[in-house]
């Protein structure tokens, strides 16, 4: 792709001035220079497909019994996916920089929802985690994860170099974190709390906070965590069961043992789709949510596990790549945060499934059954895709000829060079204006037109049109 | 990638309003990569672990998985039926259902109980009690034993107390304390101040604990069945109820589906309720043969009787099938559903005949009820084969509702439980003896009082058990009684077989009281007091003294050996489980009086089946047969799998002796015999009455008030078809005796059975009424007879062709013509001496001789109908001329005997026949005092 662009640039350098009436097909240009990260999208689509099949396989028995229709759960799951795809598309085309404006309202909105959960939440199992709406339930803790990531990205970007300071790095984030965790622990939702803490420290670490501070926190927090675990015999039991689940196989270790059995009995190629003994006989609990990896492993064997792990590795790779490539600090941290959110959940879920970590109640993103998780992950992915493209869009915009060449040394040459003070000086609004007013006419149009003159109906589009 | 590095830094730098330089982009990127690597490592670990499980550990995991859901189950065969000899159903299996739950999965027990109550027909409270998970929380895990905890205890000292506080939850402590409290409450010693204070303290502790739990102390319950994963809600439900349950469950499902659409929480309360088929045993004939058939437990195992003896055959084989079971207990048969026909157990056909069984039950019940007896039995046996045709016990019960019956006997169970509990408490209290030192007197009083009441309770228990016998017990096979005088026939058979006595031998009967002059000065008494008599008379009048004298002639060893050969003292091998061996001490241990006692049925004990088997041996020409209860095994489609053939055990006595004893026993049912009430018109009956004493319940010696009345008999006596034993335990009426109470029952059962089986009468139809009908006979004897009229003939006609071995008739009292006619019909040759009526004969009556034997008969010139001079009988040998030896080809007729007065025909009116006072006879006074 880079080679093509360079070629085009070389060619245009020689012949562009000759044709003044050239109007570039911007959609095409952007596709070439700033494509959607289709690899990432493909990985997710594969996971969604696999998830659908596996949810069907894991729920068919219970659904037949409870709902009278074996496909009842998978139908709901498909509805979740539809909603998720819609949310994904929306987030894809929603410029992520706008999110900075929404950070604080979203944060307060989330806190409000979490508070509502405490007041009027729906109970299931031993926890009160859901808000009931007519037609669907929603789990605000899932929203809290994404909002917290956006908030951290925004806040870290804002802090800049001061992040190295202890007070600046920890105090404001800690306040927000405490509020969220407090709300989560009321539910109680230990898994989300741990995830939020890990997210915060990881992002602060990435942002450049001193490692010694984090180490200090880990020690203090570790001690507190020990106290917290030892003071509640449910948590203690979980930890003890996680240490040796086989000794508690009829009690707290039941899920872990049966998950291991399910995975292990899959062998190389699995028992075949729809043939998981542990799943069908109901010995594997929560097969469609927490332990869907076990279902996959049992039915598809090593192949299935490697497929899932590979797809998540791909998501990690693409996500980190987007983060590294993004020039915008907010975009970088946001991309990293969302990647982290998705992959960390996946990792913890997988570690739980193989019984290396106590049961947390975290789902496998894009695979597990669960509307809130699906929606939030889809939104996160949409944002990630948006970020992935924004970098290229800026390149295109910078390359695009302008009516008025930028005053600060706009080169307009073949070498794409982002403007220096764009992100720093201009307000978001001003920047948006500059983005969208950037590509209007210019030498590239001529070049492109000339190059593809056999085109039947050249379309002229502004970059605004393309992006909207 | 390095392109925008410096620019971004610069732009960030400008945006930051601080003095600190922005973080270098490289640092950020490096740290991102570090995090990414860590994440990737985490995923690699997880994946690696999963792959390891799937490859290295897969064998173990597959085994575990198979252990979770693949089951090798055994399917029990459908239990076979029990049928009678004609094919009538006695016991069948019917399909019933049990409703069960796993209490640990029940979320809302009240709701579940409410939903189940109308279906299974119990109150919601009853069901709630059974399924409440509060009484069945999972077994507490032994967290204290975990190695990590032990390490934590050693290392993290400050944590130890916290951890310990967690493990000893208030609930457990409360349970422990309340348990102690409960133990105390069971002692009736709350008035003891010290104990009361202790209880008070504990109760206070309970209150405080309850307060800490925010619970009402009265609502706290004990959890005897904590940790259950299984509970029955109801059993023995029919298909209709299960259909209703299924319908109700579907209705709930539908309701919940709609509720969930409206986004409401809804849990189907019937979803956790499981059903399973539990075949139940049903006895269509209710009480008929219930004790012999026995019972089947809920688990399908035979508990008693034939159900237990034939359990393996009835239950059939088990088929091993491999299934997949889900966690709701639903299964998939991996090899298909097994064929039910191949699984069925075999049917068992008994030798019992339902008609005879019913008659026997009716008659024994009538006999027991009319005499106020506590129990009784009747056993009917077919002589030639040893088949048991009926085994009736009284009291009876309905095995279909044996739970109800058991509930009626609950007082006994309660008594027993109370006793056990009391014993426990006493031992517990003495073990603790917490305040013996402080209150020595009190403690002693307490102990004394406790043990006194304990003894009273034991007495009450014994009394109760005696008064209300276990109706489910097959008394005829399982319980032993001292049979009383019926044993005299076996003594006689032994003595005759051993030639210890002969029929002509006359015994001094000591006028009813015989002092033995042994160490204990025992005296043997007779009810009918007689001066002397021969064997026929001893049997007929049931003389204890006579039997004892015969036994002394015979000797202990020989009597013991013969009784054992008759089957006493060992199991008969009928196959009924738990059959008693009876009591018969070895002869070497007998003291002299014991020999006398055993000869008339005391000091030994036998079961009904032993007596009837020995009796049938006499009827069967001395061959003892093994009693047959199970006749054959029949498969489901009717083919006979196995036939149990009659089995000869041993030849006990010779055929000749056996027939002789039968002939002697015929005298018992004659008008002047003790068993005259057993007389059946048209059939000769051989019988023997018995009246045995019972030992005291709680002290040594025999009771004056408790009796066992028995009657044994065979008919038709000349070629016996059936043998019956009747026993009536403790008739309470003023008049009793084997002849009075047991004999009528025998008569009715025997008469019915003979008619039912179509046993031909040995007499021609026209002669039936004439023979031995007491009234007719009495009248005839008082009148001159016309010998030409067969209807008026006194003696029984004997079919010469039937046997080459005929009994010598009692010629006494006959005229010469009569004697000649009788002898001709039997094929005997007679020498006649003197004139008048016959007074003596060389071969005693009832002796069996070959056809063509010579009998010499002495006549005395007296008119018929005039009683003989008793003095004439005093010294018979003087009066009889010696006969030439050569006249007796067999050489077995040695003496001509005088005849007992009461047996003399002629002027003796039946009303003058001496009878036992109060209708009693037998062994009443013969016991050891």
Coordinates of N, CA and C in Angstrom, one line a residue, chain A residues 61-62 65-68 132-133 135-137 158-165 202 205-209 211 226-227 230-231 236 240 243-244 246 248-249 251-252 258 260-261 263-268 271 277-278 280-283 297-298 301-302 305-306 309 312-313 316 320 323-324 327 329 332-333 336 340 343-344 347 350-351 354 356 391 416 420-421 424, chain B residues 1 3-5 7-8 10-12 14-25 27-37 39-40 42-43 45-47 49-51 53-55 57-62 64-66 68-69 71 141-143 146 148-149 152 156 159 162-163 166-167 169 229 253 256-257 260-261 263 268 271 324-328 330:
Chain A
X61 N -29.9 -27.1 25.0 CA -30.5 -28.0 25.9 C -31.4 -27.2 26.9
X62 N -30.8 -26.2 27.6 CA -31.5 -25.5 28.6 C -32.7 -24.7 27.9
X65 N -35.6 -26.7 27.3 CA -36.3 -27.1 28.6 C -37.0 -25.9 29.1
X66 N -36.4 -24.7 29.1 CA -37.0 -23.5 29.8 C -37.9 -22.8 28.8
X67 N -37.5 -22.6 27.6 CA -38.2 -21.7 26.7 C -39.0 -22.5 25.7
X68 N -38.8 -23.8 25.6 CA -39.6 -24.5 24.7 C -39.1 -24.4 23.2
X132 N -33.3 -3.2 34.7 CA -34.4 -3.7 33.9 C -35.1 -2.6 33.1
X133 N -35.1 -2.8 31.8 CA -35.9 -2.0 30.9 C -36.9 -2.9 30.2
X135 N -38.2 -5.0 27.8 CA -37.6 -5.7 26.6 C -36.2 -6.1 26.8
X136 N -35.4 -5.4 27.6 CA -34.0 -5.8 27.7 C -33.5 -5.4 29.1
X137 N -32.4 -6.1 29.5 CA -31.7 -5.7 30.7 C -30.4 -5.1 30.3
X158 N -4.5 14.9 28.7 CA -4.6 16.3 29.3 C -3.4 16.5 30.2
X159 N -3.0 15.5 31.0 CA -2.0 15.7 32.0 C -0.6 15.9 31.3
X160 N -0.4 15.2 30.2 CA 0.8 15.3 29.5 C 2.0 14.8 30.3
X161 N 3.0 15.6 30.4 CA 4.2 15.2 31.1 C 4.0 15.2 32.6
X162 N 3.0 15.9 33.1 CA 2.8 15.9 34.5 C 2.4 14.6 35.1
X163 N 2.2 13.6 34.2 CA 1.7 12.3 34.6 C 2.8 11.7 35.5
X164 N 4.0 12.2 35.3 CA 5.1 11.6 36.1 C 4.9 11.9 37.6
X165 N 4.2 13.0 37.9 CA 4.0 13.4 39.3 C 3.0 12.4 39.9
X202 N -2.4 0.0 34.3 CA -1.7 -0.2 33.0 C -1.6 1.0 32.2
X205 N 0.8 3.4 33.7 CA 2.2 2.8 33.4 C 2.6 3.2 31.9
X206 N 1.6 3.0 31.0 CA 1.9 3.3 29.6 C 2.1 4.8 29.4
X207 N 1.4 5.6 30.2 CA 1.4 7.0 30.0 C 2.8 7.6 30.6
X208 N 3.5 6.7 31.3 CA 4.8 7.2 31.7 C 4.9 7.4 33.2
X209 N 4.0 7.0 34.0 CA 4.2 7.1 35.4 C 5.4 6.3 35.9
X211 N 7.6 3.7 37.5 CA 7.3 2.3 37.8 C 7.2 2.1 39.3
X226 N -5.5 -9.0 50.1 CA -5.5 -10.2 51.0 C -6.5 -10.1 52.1
X227 N -6.5 -8.9 52.7 CA -7.4 -8.6 53.8 C -8.8 -8.8 53.3
X230 N -9.6 -12.4 52.7 CA -9.6 -13.2 53.9 C -10.8 -12.8 54.8
X231 N -11.4 -11.7 54.6 CA -12.5 -11.3 55.4 C -13.8 -11.8 55.0
X236 N -12.8 -16.0 50.0 CA -11.7 -16.9 50.5 C -11.9 -18.3 49.9
X240 N -9.3 -20.4 47.6 CA -8.9 -21.7 48.0 C -9.2 -22.7 46.9
X243 N -6.9 -22.4 44.1 CA -5.6 -23.0 44.3 C -5.6 -24.5 44.0
X244 N -6.6 -25.2 44.5 CA -6.7 -26.6 44.2 C -8.2 -27.0 44.0
X246 N -9.6 -29.3 42.5 CA -9.9 -30.7 42.5 C -10.3 -31.2 43.9
X248 N -12.0 -29.4 45.9 CA -13.3 -28.9 46.2 C -14.2 -29.1 45.0
X249 N -14.1 -30.3 44.4 CA -14.7 -30.4 43.1 C -16.3 -30.5 43.2
X251 N -17.8 -28.6 45.5 CA -18.2 -27.4 46.1 C -17.8 -26.2 45.2
X252 N -16.9 -25.4 45.8 CA -16.6 -24.2 45.0 C -15.8 -24.4 43.8
X258 N -15.0 -28.8 36.3 CA -15.8 -29.3 35.1 C -15.3 -28.5 33.8
X260 N -12.2 -27.6 33.3 CA -11.0 -28.3 32.9 C -11.3 -29.6 32.2
X261 N -12.3 -30.3 32.8 CA -12.7 -31.6 32.2 C -13.2 -31.4 30.8
X263 N -12.5 -29.0 28.7 CA -11.4 -28.6 27.8 C -10.6 -29.9 27.5
X264 N -10.3 -30.6 28.5 CA -9.4 -31.7 28.3 C -10.0 -32.8 27.5
X265 N -11.3 -33.0 27.6 CA -11.9 -34.1 26.9 C -12.1 -33.7 25.4
X266 N -11.7 -32.5 25.0 CA -11.8 -32.1 23.6 C -10.7 -32.7 22.8
X267 N -9.6 -32.9 23.4 CA -8.4 -33.5 22.6 C -8.0 -32.6 21.4
X268 N -7.5 -33.2 20.4 CA -7.0 -32.4 19.3 C -8.1 -31.8 18.4
X271 N -14.9 -33.0 20.1 CA -15.9 -34.0 19.9 C -16.8 -33.7 18.8
X277 N -20.0 -33.5 25.5 CA -20.7 -34.2 26.5 C -20.9 -33.4 27.8
X278 N -19.9 -32.7 28.2 CA -20.0 -31.8 29.4 C -21.1 -30.8 29.2
X280 N -23.6 -30.7 27.0 CA -25.0 -31.2 26.8 C -25.6 -31.8 28.0
X281 N -24.8 -32.4 28.9 CA -25.3 -32.9 30.1 C -25.5 -31.9 31.2
X282 N -25.1 -30.7 30.9 CA -25.3 -29.7 31.9 C -24.3 -29.7 33.0
X283 N -23.2 -30.4 32.9 CA -22.2 -30.4 33.9 C -21.3 -29.2 33.9
X297 N -13.5 -25.5 23.4 CA -12.4 -26.5 23.5 C -12.9 -27.9 23.4
X298 N -14.1 -28.1 24.0 CA -14.6 -29.5 24.1 C -15.1 -29.9 22.7
X301 N -11.8 -28.8 20.1 CA -10.5 -29.3 20.4 C -9.4 -28.2 20.4
X302 N -8.1 -28.7 20.2 CA -7.0 -27.8 20.2 C -7.2 -26.7 19.1
X305 N -9.3 -23.9 20.3 CA -8.6 -23.0 21.3 C -7.6 -22.1 20.6
X306 N -6.9 -22.8 19.7 CA -5.9 -22.0 19.0 C -6.5 -20.9 18.1
X309 N -7.6 -18.1 20.5 CA -6.4 -17.4 21.0 C -5.8 -16.7 19.9
X312 N -7.8 -13.5 19.1 CA -7.5 -12.4 20.1 C -6.1 -11.9 20.0
X313 N -5.2 -12.8 19.7 CA -3.8 -12.3 19.5 C -3.8 -11.3 18.3
X316 N -5.2 -8.1 19.5 CA -4.1 -7.4 20.3 C -3.1 -6.8 19.3
X320 N -2.7 -2.8 19.1 CA -1.5 -2.2 19.5 C -0.9 -1.4 18.3
X323 N -2.6 1.7 18.0 CA -2.2 2.7 19.0 C -0.8 3.2 18.7
X324 N 0.1 2.4 18.2 CA 1.4 2.8 17.9 C 1.4 3.8 16.7
X327 N -1.0 9.2 15.7 CA -0.1 10.3 16.1 C -0.8 11.1 17.2
X329 N -2.3 11.9 20.7 CA -2.1 11.3 22.0 C -3.3 10.7 22.5
X332 N -4.1 7.6 20.7 CA -3.2 6.5 21.0 C -3.6 5.8 22.3
X333 N -3.8 6.6 23.3 CA -4.2 6.0 24.6 C -5.5 5.3 24.5
X336 N -5.1 2.1 22.7 CA -4.5 1.2 23.6 C -5.4 0.7 24.7
X340 N -6.7 -3.0 25.3 CA -6.4 -3.6 26.6 C -7.7 -4.1 27.2
X343 N -8.8 -7.3 25.2 CA -7.8 -8.5 25.3 C -7.6 -8.9 26.7
X344 N -7.7 -7.9 27.6 CA -7.5 -8.3 29.0 C -8.7 -9.1 29.5
X347 N -8.2 -12.5 28.1 CA -7.2 -13.3 28.7 C -7.6 -13.8 30.1
X350 N -10.0 -16.6 29.7 CA -9.3 -17.8 29.3 C -8.6 -18.4 30.5
X351 N -8.0 -17.6 31.3 CA -7.3 -18.1 32.4 C -8.3 -18.7 33.4
X354 N -9.3 -22.2 32.2 CA -8.3 -23.3 32.4 C -8.0 -23.3 33.9
X356 N -6.7 -21.3 36.1 CA -5.5 -20.7 36.7 C -5.8 -19.5 37.5
X391 N -6.0 8.3 11.4 CA -4.6 8.6 11.1 C -4.4 8.8 9.6
X416 N 4.0 12.8 2.9 CA 2.9 13.2 3.8 C 3.5 13.6 5.1
X420 N 2.3 20.6 12.3 CA 3.0 20.4 13.6 C 2.1 20.7 14.8
X421 N 1.4 21.9 14.7 CA 0.7 22.3 15.9 C -0.8 22.1 15.9
X424 N -2.1 20.4 19.2 CA -1.7 21.2 20.4 C -2.5 22.5 20.5
Chain B
X1 N 7.2 4.9 11.1 CA 6.7 4.9 12.5 C 7.5 6.0 13.2
X3 N 8.4 8.6 12.0 CA 8.2 9.8 11.3 C 7.7 11.0 12.1
X4 N 6.6 10.7 12.8 CA 5.9 11.8 13.5 C 6.4 12.0 14.9
X5 N 7.5 11.3 15.2 CA 7.9 11.3 16.6 C 8.2 12.6 17.2
X7 N 7.6 15.5 16.1 CA 6.5 16.5 15.9 C 5.4 16.3 17.0
X8 N 5.0 15.1 17.3 CA 4.0 14.8 18.3 C 4.6 15.4 19.7
X10 N 6.6 17.6 20.2 CA 6.6 19.1 20.2 C 5.2 19.6 20.5
X11 N 4.2 19.0 19.8 CA 2.9 19.5 19.9 C 2.4 19.2 21.3
X12 N 2.7 18.0 21.9 CA 2.3 17.8 23.3 C 2.9 18.8 24.2
X14 N 3.7 21.7 23.8 CA 3.1 23.0 23.7 C 1.8 23.0 24.4
X15 N 1.1 21.9 24.4 CA -0.3 21.9 25.0 C -0.2 21.8 26.5
X16 N 0.9 21.2 27.0 CA 1.0 21.1 28.4 C 1.3 22.4 29.1
X17 N 0.5 22.6 30.1 CA 0.7 23.9 30.8 C 1.6 23.7 32.0
X18 N 2.5 22.8 31.9 CA 3.4 22.6 33.1 C 4.8 22.7 32.7
X19 N 5.6 22.7 33.7 CA 7.0 22.9 33.5 C 7.7 21.5 33.1
X20 N 6.9 20.4 33.4 CA 7.5 19.1 33.1 C 7.6 18.9 31.6
X21 N 8.6 18.2 31.1 CA 8.6 17.9 29.7 C 7.7 16.7 29.5
X22 N 7.0 16.6 28.3 CA 6.1 15.5 28.1 C 6.9 14.2 28.0
X23 N 6.1 13.1 28.3 CA 6.7 11.8 28.2 C 7.2 11.5 26.8
X24 N 8.3 10.9 26.7 CA 8.8 10.7 25.4 C 7.9 9.6 24.7
X25 N 7.7 9.8 23.4 CA 6.8 8.9 22.7 C 7.4 7.5 22.7
X27 N 9.1 6.1 25.0 CA 8.8 5.5 26.2 C 7.4 4.9 26.2
X28 N 6.5 5.7 25.7 CA 5.1 5.3 25.7 C 5.0 4.0 24.8
X29 N 5.6 4.1 23.7 CA 5.5 3.0 22.7 C 6.1 1.7 23.3
X30 N 7.3 1.9 24.0 CA 8.0 0.8 24.6 C 7.1 0.2 25.7
X31 N 6.5 1.0 26.5 CA 5.6 0.5 27.5 C 4.4 -0.2 27.0
X32 N 3.9 0.4 25.9 CA 2.7 -0.3 25.3 C 3.1 -1.7 24.8
X33 N 4.3 -1.8 24.2 CA 4.7 -3.1 23.8 C 4.9 -4.0 24.9
X34 N 5.5 -3.5 26.0 CA 5.7 -4.3 27.2 C 4.3 -4.9 27.7
X35 N 3.3 -4.0 27.7 CA 2.0 -4.5 28.2 C 1.4 -5.5 27.2
X36 N 1.6 -5.2 25.9 CA 1.1 -6.1 24.9 C 1.8 -7.5 25.0
X37 N 3.1 -7.4 25.3 CA 3.8 -8.7 25.5 C 3.3 -9.4 26.7
X39 N 0.3 -9.2 28.0 CA -1.0 -9.7 27.6 C -0.9 -11.0 26.8
X40 N 0.0 -10.9 25.8 CA 0.2 -12.0 24.9 C 0.8 -13.2 25.7
X42 N 0.1 -13.8 28.9 CA -1.1 -14.3 29.6 C -1.9 -15.2 28.7
X43 N -2.1 -14.8 27.5 CA -2.9 -15.6 26.6 C -2.2 -16.8 26.2
X45 N -0.1 -18.4 28.1 CA -0.2 -19.3 29.2 C -1.6 -20.0 29.2
X46 N -2.6 -19.2 29.1 CA -3.9 -19.8 29.1 C -4.1 -20.8 28.0
X47 N -3.6 -20.4 26.8 CA -3.7 -21.4 25.6 C -2.9 -22.6 25.9
X49 N -2.0 -23.9 28.7 CA -2.6 -24.8 29.7 C -3.7 -25.6 29.0
X50 N -4.5 -24.8 28.2 CA -5.7 -25.5 27.6 C -5.2 -26.6 26.7
X51 N -4.1 -26.3 25.9 CA -3.6 -27.3 25.0 C -3.0 -28.5 25.7
X53 N -4.0 -29.5 28.7 CA -5.1 -30.3 29.1 C -5.6 -31.2 28.0
X54 N -5.6 -30.7 26.8 CA -6.2 -31.4 25.7 C -5.3 -32.5 25.2
X55 N -4.0 -32.4 25.4 CA -3.1 -33.4 24.9 C -2.6 -34.3 26.0
X57 N -3.1 -34.3 29.4 CA -4.0 -34.7 30.4 C -5.3 -35.3 29.8
X58 N -5.4 -35.4 28.5 CA -6.7 -35.6 27.9 C -7.2 -37.0 28.4
X59 N -6.4 -37.9 28.6 CA -6.9 -39.2 29.0 C -7.6 -39.1 30.3
X60 N -6.9 -38.4 31.3 CA -7.5 -38.3 32.6 C -8.8 -37.5 32.5
X61 N -8.8 -36.4 31.7 CA -9.9 -35.6 31.6 C -11.1 -36.3 31.0
X62 N -10.8 -37.1 30.0 CA -11.8 -37.9 29.3 C -12.4 -38.9 30.3
X64 N -12.6 -38.5 33.5 CA -13.4 -37.7 34.5 C -14.7 -37.3 33.8
X65 N -14.6 -36.9 32.6 CA -15.9 -36.6 31.9 C -16.8 -37.7 31.8
X66 N -16.2 -38.9 31.5 CA -17.1 -40.1 31.4 C -17.7 -40.4 32.8
X68 N -18.5 -38.2 34.8 CA -19.6 -37.3 35.1 C -20.9 -37.7 34.5
X69 N -20.8 -38.2 33.3 CA -22.1 -38.4 32.6 C -22.3 -39.8 32.0
X71 N -22.8 -43.5 32.5 CA -23.1 -44.4 33.6 C -23.3 -45.8 33.0
X141 N -17.4 -27.9 53.6 CA -16.1 -28.4 53.2 C -15.1 -28.2 54.3
X142 N -14.2 -29.1 54.3 CA -13.2 -29.1 55.4 C -12.1 -28.1 55.0
X143 N -12.4 -26.9 55.1 CA -11.4 -25.9 54.8 C -10.3 -25.9 55.8
X146 N -7.1 -27.8 54.8 CA -6.4 -27.5 53.6 C -4.9 -27.1 54.0
X148 N -2.8 -25.2 52.6 CA -2.5 -23.7 52.6 C -3.0 -23.0 53.9
X149 N -4.1 -23.5 54.5 CA -4.5 -22.9 55.7 C -3.6 -23.2 56.8
X152 N -0.8 -20.9 56.4 CA -1.2 -19.6 56.8 C -1.3 -19.4 58.3
X156 N 1.0 -16.5 59.1 CA 0.3 -15.2 59.3 C -0.4 -15.3 60.6
X159 N -3.6 -13.4 61.4 CA -4.7 -13.7 60.6 C -5.5 -14.9 61.3
X162 N -8.8 -14.4 62.9 CA -9.8 -14.0 62.0 C -10.4 -15.2 61.2
X163 N -9.4 -16.0 60.8 CA -9.8 -17.2 60.0 C -10.6 -18.2 60.8
X166 N -14.1 -17.2 61.2 CA -14.9 -17.4 60.0 C -15.4 -18.8 59.9
X167 N -14.5 -19.8 60.3 CA -14.9 -21.2 60.1 C -15.9 -21.6 61.1
X169 N -18.8 -20.7 62.3 CA -19.9 -19.8 62.0 C -20.8 -19.9 63.2
X229 N -28.7 -35.0 49.3 CA -28.8 -34.6 47.9 C -30.0 -35.3 47.3
X253 N -44.2 -24.2 32.8 CA -43.3 -23.8 31.8 C -43.8 -22.7 30.9
X256 N -44.2 -19.5 32.7 CA -42.9 -18.8 32.9 C -42.4 -18.2 31.6
X257 N -42.6 -18.9 30.5 CA -42.2 -18.4 29.2 C -42.8 -17.0 29.0
X260 N -41.5 -14.5 31.3 CA -40.1 -14.0 30.9 C -40.2 -13.1 29.7
X261 N -41.2 -13.3 28.9 CA -41.4 -12.3 27.8 C -41.8 -11.0 28.3
X263 N -40.6 -9.9 30.8 CA -39.4 -9.5 31.5 C -39.6 -9.6 33.1
X268 N -39.9 -22.1 37.3 CA -40.8 -23.2 37.4 C -40.5 -24.1 38.6
X271 N -39.7 -27.8 38.1 CA -38.6 -28.3 37.2 C -37.6 -29.1 37.9
X324 N -26.0 -42.2 29.0 CA -25.5 -40.8 29.3 C -26.6 -40.1 30.1
X325 N -26.2 -39.6 31.3 CA -27.2 -38.9 32.1 C -26.8 -37.5 32.3
X326 N -27.8 -36.6 32.1 CA -27.4 -35.2 32.4 C -27.7 -34.9 33.8
X327 N -27.4 -33.6 34.2 CA -27.5 -33.3 35.6 C -28.9 -33.2 36.1
X328 N -29.9 -33.4 35.3 CA -31.2 -33.5 35.7 C -31.7 -35.0 35.8
X330 N -31.9 -37.1 33.4 CA -32.5 -37.7 32.2 C -31.4 -38.5 31.5

